[in-house]
Short mmCIF file of C-alpha atoms and ligand atoms in Angstrom, two decimals:
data_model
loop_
_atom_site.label_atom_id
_atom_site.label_comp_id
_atom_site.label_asym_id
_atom_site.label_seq_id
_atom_site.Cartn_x
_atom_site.Cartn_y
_atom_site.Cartn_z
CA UNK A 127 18.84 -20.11 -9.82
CA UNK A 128 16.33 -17.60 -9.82
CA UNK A 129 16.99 -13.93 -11.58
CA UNK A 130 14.69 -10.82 -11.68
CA UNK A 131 16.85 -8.83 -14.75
CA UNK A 132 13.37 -8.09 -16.26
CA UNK A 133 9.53 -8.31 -16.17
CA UNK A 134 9.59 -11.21 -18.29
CA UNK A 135 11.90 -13.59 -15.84
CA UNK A 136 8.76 -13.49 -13.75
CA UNK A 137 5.75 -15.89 -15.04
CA UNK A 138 2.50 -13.92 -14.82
CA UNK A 139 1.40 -15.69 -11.63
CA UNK A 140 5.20 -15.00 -10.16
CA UNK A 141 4.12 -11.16 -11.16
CA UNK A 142 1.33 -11.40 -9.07
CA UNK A 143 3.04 -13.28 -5.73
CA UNK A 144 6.27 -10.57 -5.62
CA UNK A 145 3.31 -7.52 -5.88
CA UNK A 146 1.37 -9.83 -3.16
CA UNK A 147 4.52 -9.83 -0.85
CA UNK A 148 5.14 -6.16 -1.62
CA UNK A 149 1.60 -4.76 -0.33
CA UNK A 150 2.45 -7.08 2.69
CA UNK A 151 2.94 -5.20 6.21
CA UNK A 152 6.71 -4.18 6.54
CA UNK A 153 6.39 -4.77 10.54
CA UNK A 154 5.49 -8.11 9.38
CA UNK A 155 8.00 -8.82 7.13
CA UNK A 156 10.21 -11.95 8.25
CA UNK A 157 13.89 -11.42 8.72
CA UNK A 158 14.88 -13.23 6.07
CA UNK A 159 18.42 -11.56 5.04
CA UNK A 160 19.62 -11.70 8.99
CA UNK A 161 23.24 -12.05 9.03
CA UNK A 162 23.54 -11.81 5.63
CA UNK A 163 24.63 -9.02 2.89
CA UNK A 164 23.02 -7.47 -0.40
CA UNK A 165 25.43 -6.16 -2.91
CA UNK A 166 24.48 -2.82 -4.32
CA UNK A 167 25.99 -2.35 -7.67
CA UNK A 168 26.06 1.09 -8.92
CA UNK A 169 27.99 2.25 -12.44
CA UNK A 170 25.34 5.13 -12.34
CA UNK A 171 23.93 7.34 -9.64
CA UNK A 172 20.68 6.72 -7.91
CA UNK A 173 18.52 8.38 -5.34
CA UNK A 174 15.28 6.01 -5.09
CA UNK A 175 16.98 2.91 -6.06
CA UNK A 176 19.34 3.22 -3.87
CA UNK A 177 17.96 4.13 -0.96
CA UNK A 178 14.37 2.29 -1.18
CA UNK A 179 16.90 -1.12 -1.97
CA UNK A 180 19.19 -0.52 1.21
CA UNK A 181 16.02 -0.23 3.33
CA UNK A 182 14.49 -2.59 2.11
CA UNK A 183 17.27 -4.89 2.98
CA UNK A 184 17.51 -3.44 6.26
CA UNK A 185 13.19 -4.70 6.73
CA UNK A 186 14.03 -8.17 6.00
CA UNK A 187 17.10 -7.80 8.64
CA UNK A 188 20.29 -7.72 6.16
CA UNK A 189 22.93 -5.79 5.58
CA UNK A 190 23.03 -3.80 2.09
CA UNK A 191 26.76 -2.41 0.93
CA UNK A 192 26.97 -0.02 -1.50
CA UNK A 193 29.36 -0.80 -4.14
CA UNK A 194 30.24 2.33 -6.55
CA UNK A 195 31.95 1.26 -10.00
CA UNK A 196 35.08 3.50 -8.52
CA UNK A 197 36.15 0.13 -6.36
CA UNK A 198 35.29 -2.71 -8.82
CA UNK A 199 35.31 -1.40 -12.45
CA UNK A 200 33.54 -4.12 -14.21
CA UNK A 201 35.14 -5.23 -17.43
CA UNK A 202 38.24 -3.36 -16.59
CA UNK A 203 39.58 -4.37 -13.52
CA UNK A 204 37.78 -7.65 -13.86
CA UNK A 205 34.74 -9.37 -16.07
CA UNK A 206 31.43 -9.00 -14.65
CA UNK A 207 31.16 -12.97 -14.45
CA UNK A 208 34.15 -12.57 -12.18
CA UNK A 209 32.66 -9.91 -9.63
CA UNK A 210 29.87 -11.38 -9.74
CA UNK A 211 31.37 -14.72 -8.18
CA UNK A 212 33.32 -12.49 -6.31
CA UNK A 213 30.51 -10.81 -4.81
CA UNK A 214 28.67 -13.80 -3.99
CA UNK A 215 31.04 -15.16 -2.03
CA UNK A 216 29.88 -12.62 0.52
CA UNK A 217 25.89 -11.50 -0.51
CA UNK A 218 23.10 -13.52 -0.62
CA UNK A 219 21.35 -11.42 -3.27
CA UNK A 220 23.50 -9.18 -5.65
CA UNK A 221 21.72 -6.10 -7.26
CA UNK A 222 23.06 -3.88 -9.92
CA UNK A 223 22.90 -1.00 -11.76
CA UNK A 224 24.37 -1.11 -15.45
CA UNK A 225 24.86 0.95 -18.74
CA UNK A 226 24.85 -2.51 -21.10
CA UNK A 227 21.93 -5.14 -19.91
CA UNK A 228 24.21 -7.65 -21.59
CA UNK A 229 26.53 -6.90 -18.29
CA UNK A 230 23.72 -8.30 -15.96
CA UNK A 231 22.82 -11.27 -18.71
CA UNK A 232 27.16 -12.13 -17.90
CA UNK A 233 26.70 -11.70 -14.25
CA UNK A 234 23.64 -13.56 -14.25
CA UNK A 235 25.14 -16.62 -16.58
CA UNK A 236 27.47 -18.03 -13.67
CA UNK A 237 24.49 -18.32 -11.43
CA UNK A 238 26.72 -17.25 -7.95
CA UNK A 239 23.88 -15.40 -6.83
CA UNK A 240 20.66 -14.17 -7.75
CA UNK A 241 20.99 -11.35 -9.24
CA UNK A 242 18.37 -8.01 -9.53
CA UNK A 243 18.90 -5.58 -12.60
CA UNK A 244 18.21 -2.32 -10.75
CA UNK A 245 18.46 -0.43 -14.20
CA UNK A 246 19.90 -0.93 -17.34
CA UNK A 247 19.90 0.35 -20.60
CA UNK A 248 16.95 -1.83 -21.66
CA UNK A 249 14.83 -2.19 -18.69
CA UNK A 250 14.03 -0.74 -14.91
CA UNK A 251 11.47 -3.79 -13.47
CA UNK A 252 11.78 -2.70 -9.85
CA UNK A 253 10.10 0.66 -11.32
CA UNK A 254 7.55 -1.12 -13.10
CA UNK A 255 6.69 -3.36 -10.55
CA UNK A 256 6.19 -0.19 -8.10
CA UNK A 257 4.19 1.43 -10.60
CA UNK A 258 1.59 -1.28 -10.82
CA UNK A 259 1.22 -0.82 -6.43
CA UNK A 260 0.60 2.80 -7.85
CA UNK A 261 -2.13 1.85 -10.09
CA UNK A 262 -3.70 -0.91 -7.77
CA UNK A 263 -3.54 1.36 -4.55
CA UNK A 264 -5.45 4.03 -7.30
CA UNK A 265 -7.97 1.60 -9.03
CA UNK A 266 -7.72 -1.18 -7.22
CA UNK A 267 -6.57 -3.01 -9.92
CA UNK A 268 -4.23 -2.74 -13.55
CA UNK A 269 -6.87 -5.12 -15.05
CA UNK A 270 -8.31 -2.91 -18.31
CA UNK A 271 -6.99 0.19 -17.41
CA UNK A 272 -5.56 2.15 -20.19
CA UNK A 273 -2.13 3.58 -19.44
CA UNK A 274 -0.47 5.72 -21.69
CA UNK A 275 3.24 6.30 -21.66
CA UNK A 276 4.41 9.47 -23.45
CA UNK A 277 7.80 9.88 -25.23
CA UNK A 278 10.95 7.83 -25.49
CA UNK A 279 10.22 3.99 -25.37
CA UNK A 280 13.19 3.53 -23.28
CA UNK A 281 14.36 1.23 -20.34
CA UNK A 282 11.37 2.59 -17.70
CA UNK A 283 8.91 1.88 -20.89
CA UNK A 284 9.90 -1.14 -21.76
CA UNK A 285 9.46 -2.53 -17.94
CA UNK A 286 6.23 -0.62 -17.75
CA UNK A 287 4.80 -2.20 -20.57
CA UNK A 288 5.50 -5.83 -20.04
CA UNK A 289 3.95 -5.83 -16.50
CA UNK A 290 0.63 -3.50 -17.15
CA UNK A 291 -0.12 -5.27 -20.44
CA UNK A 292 0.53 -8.59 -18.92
CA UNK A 293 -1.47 -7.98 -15.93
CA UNK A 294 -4.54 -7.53 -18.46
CA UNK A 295 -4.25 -3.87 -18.97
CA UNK A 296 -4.23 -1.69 -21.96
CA UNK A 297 -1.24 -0.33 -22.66
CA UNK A 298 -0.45 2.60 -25.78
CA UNK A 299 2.83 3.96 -26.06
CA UNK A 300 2.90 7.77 -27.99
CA UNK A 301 6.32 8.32 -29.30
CA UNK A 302 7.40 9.54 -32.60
CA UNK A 303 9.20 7.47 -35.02
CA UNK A 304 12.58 6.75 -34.25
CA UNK A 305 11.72 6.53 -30.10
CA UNK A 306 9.37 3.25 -30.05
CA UNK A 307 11.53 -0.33 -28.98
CA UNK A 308 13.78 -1.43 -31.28
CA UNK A 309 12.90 -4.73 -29.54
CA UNK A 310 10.04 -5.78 -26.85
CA UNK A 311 9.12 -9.45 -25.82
CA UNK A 312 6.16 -9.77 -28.32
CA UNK A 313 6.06 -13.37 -27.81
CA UNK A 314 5.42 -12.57 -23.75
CA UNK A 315 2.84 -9.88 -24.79
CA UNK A 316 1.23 -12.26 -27.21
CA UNK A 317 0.95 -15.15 -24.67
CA UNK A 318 -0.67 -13.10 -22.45
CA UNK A 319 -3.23 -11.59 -25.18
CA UNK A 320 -1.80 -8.21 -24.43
CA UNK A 321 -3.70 -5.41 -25.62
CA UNK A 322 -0.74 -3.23 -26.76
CA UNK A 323 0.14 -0.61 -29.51
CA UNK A 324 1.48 2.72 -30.71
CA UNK A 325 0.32 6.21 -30.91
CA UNK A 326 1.50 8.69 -33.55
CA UNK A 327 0.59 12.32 -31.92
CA UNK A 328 0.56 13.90 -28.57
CA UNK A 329 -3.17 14.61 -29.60
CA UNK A 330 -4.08 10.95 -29.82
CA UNK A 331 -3.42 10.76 -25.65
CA UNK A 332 -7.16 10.12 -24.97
CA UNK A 333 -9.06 8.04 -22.93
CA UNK A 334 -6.23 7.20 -20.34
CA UNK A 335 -6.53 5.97 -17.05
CA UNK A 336 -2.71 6.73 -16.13
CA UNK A 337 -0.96 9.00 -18.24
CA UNK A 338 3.22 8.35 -17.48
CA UNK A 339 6.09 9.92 -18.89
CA UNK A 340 9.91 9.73 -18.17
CA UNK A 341 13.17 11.59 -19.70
CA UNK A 342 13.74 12.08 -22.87
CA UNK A 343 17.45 11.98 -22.16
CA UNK A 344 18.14 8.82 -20.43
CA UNK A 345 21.77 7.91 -18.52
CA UNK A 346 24.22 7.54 -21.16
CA UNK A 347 22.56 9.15 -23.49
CA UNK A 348 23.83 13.01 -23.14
CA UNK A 349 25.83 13.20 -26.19
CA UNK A 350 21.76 12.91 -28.09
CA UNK A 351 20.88 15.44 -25.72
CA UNK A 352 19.76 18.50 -28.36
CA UNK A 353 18.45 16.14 -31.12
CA UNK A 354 15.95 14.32 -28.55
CA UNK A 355 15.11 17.58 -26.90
CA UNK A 356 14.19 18.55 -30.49
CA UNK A 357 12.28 15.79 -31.51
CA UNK A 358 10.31 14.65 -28.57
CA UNK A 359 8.88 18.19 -28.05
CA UNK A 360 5.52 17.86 -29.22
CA UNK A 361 5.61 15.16 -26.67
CA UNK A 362 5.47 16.85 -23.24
CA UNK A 363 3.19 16.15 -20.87
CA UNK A 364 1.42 19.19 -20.13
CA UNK A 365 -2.34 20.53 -18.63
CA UNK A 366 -3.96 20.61 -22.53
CA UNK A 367 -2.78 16.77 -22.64
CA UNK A 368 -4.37 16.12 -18.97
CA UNK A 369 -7.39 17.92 -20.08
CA UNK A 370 -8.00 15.13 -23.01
CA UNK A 371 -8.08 12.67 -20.45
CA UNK A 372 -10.35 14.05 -17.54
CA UNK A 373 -9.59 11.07 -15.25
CA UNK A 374 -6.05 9.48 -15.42
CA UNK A 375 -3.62 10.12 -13.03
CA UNK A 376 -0.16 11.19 -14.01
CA UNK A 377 2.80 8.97 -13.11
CA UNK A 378 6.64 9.76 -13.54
CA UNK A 379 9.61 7.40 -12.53
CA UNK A 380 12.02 10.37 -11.48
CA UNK A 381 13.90 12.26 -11.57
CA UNK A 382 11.77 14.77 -13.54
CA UNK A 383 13.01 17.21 -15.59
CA UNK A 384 10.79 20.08 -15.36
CA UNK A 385 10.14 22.12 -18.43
CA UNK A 386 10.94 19.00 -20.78
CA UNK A 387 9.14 15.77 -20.90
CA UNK A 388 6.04 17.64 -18.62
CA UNK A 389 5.33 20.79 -16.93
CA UNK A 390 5.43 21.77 -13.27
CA UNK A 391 1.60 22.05 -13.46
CA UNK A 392 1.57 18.59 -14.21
CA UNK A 393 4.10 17.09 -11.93
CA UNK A 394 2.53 19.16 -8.85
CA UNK A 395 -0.94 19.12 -9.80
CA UNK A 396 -4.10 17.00 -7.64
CA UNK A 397 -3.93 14.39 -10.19
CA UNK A 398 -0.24 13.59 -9.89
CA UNK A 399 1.10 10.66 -8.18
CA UNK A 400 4.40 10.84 -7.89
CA UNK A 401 5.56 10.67 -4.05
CA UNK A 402 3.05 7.37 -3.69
CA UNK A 403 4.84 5.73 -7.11
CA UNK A 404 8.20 6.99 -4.91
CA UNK A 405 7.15 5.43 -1.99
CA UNK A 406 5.92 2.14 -3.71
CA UNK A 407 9.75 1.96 -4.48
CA UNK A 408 10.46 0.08 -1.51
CA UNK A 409 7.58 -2.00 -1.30
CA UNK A 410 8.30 -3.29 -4.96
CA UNK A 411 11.96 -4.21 -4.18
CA UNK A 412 11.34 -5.59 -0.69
CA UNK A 413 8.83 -8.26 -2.51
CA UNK A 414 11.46 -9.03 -4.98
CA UNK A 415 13.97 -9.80 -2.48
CA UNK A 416 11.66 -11.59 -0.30
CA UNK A 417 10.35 -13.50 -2.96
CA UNK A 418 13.89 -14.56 -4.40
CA UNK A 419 14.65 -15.94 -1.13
CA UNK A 420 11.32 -17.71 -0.95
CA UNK A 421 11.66 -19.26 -4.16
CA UNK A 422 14.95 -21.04 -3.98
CA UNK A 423 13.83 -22.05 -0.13
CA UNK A 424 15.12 -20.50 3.11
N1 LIG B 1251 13.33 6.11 -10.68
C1 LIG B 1251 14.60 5.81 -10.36
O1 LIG B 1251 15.09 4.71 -10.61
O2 LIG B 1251 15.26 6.82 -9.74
P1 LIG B 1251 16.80 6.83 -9.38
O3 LIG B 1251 17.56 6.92 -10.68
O4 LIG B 1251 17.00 8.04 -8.53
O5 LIG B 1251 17.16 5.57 -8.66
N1 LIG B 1252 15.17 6.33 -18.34
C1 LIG B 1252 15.90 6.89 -17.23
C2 LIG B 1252 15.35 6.39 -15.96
C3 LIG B 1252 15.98 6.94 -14.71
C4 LIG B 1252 15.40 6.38 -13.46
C5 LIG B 1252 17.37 6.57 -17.35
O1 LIG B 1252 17.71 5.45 -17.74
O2 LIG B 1252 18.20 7.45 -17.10
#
């Protein structure tokens, strides 16, 4: 049984066929879910997961049912392996959003249903996957751009990275020491002849066709709050930094916080893209679940 818990479940030429099925027509979309349900997981709050996921069930003619972690508690009213047999004895697809990925690796290991990581502490693919249909509907194609993601290598970078560089582009990460991955599938990157590395200073943001940021205070991590804020600083995205790189767009997963990881300048200026990388959201998690379905046969 197929799962989509990150990037790398997807072979390179899978990659391709789910962001092939995403930039399809949505009035042309086949009804594949009709009659049946989508679990939507949530132990964290959402705005554009949540709502690009349930419509995007709704396209392909399902019904999506919100689940908050108020009703089913995983791991304390029962082990994830055991909602997640639960829940597929009534969804076709289950999709959920996590503090610990190792909670989707449980609910994943009984194989009930296919199951979609729509964030976790290590990775965010249905972002990643949209923000490729960001770069694509921009460039035309990932293929040797250079993207550079600012700040705290966290789950949204980690995603990022293993689609752009594995799509052929170029992919830098600047983040101080102490904020790059503690762990990234080299061996995925390396197969793929990924061009990938590290920068050391804001200043070194040059020569970018996307420039991306996110938080530097992800979900869960609050109690870090002041000593992130502190040393991620120096890493905000702001005009001077867009001025280094004359023609890259500016991409940000959301929600922003203004006045931290980049300016208002930035997020509202002519070269951001934000509300098309929001929109992609449903695109990219329509072609996921229309591919999952595809690829264990109707
Ligand atoms: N980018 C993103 O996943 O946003 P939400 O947390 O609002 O779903
Ligand atoms: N890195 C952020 C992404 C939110 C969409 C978080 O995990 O909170």
């Amino acid at each position: 049984m197929r799962h989509l818990l990150e990037i790398d479940d997807l072979t390179v030429d899978e990659l391709r066929a789910v962001l092939e099925l995403a930039g399809r027509d949505p009035a042309s979309v086949p009804n594949l879910l009709t009659g049946l349900g989508v679990a939507c997981y949530f132990a964290k709050p959402s705005s554009r997961t949540r709502n690009s996921t349930e419509m995007a069930v709704v396209q392909l003619g399902g019904h999506p049912m919100y689940i908050g972690d108020d009703e089913v508690r995983i791991d304390e009213r029962e082990s994830a392996e055991d909602v997640a047999r639960t829940l597929a004895c009534y969804h076709r697809i289950i999709c959920a959003r996590v503090f610990s990925h190792e909670t989707l690796v449980r609910m994943a290991s009984v194989d009930a249903a296919p199951v979609v990581n729509l964030l976790s502490d290590a990775g965010h693919p249905l972002q990643a996957i949209a923000d490729v249909l960001t770069i694509e509907a921009e460039f035309g194609s990932v293929r040797d751009r250079h993207v550079i993601y600012v700040g705290d290598c966290n789950n949204v970078a980690r995603s990022l990275t293993l689609a752009v560089a594995t799509l052929g582009g170029r992919m830098s990460l600047a983040a101080p020491a102490g904020y790059r991955f503690s762990d990234v599938n080299t061996g995925r990157l390396a197969a793929a002849g990924a061009d990938f590395g590290y920068l050391d200073r804001p200043d070194d943001v040059q020569d970018a066709d996307v420039v991306y940021t996110d938080t530097w205070v992800s979900m869960g991590q609050e109690r870090d709050r002041d000593r992130r804020l502190r040393d991620l600083q120096e890493f905000q995205v702001d005009e001077a930094m867009l001025e280094r790189n004359p023609s890259a767009i500016f991409l940000h997963c959301l929600p922003a916080h203004r006045g931290e990881e980049v300016t208002d300048g930035v997020l509202d200026g002519e070269r951001s893209r934000i509300w098309v990388q929001t929109a992609q959201r449903l695109h990219a998690v329509r072609g996921v679940l229309h591919w999952l379905v595809d690829s264990e046969g109707r």
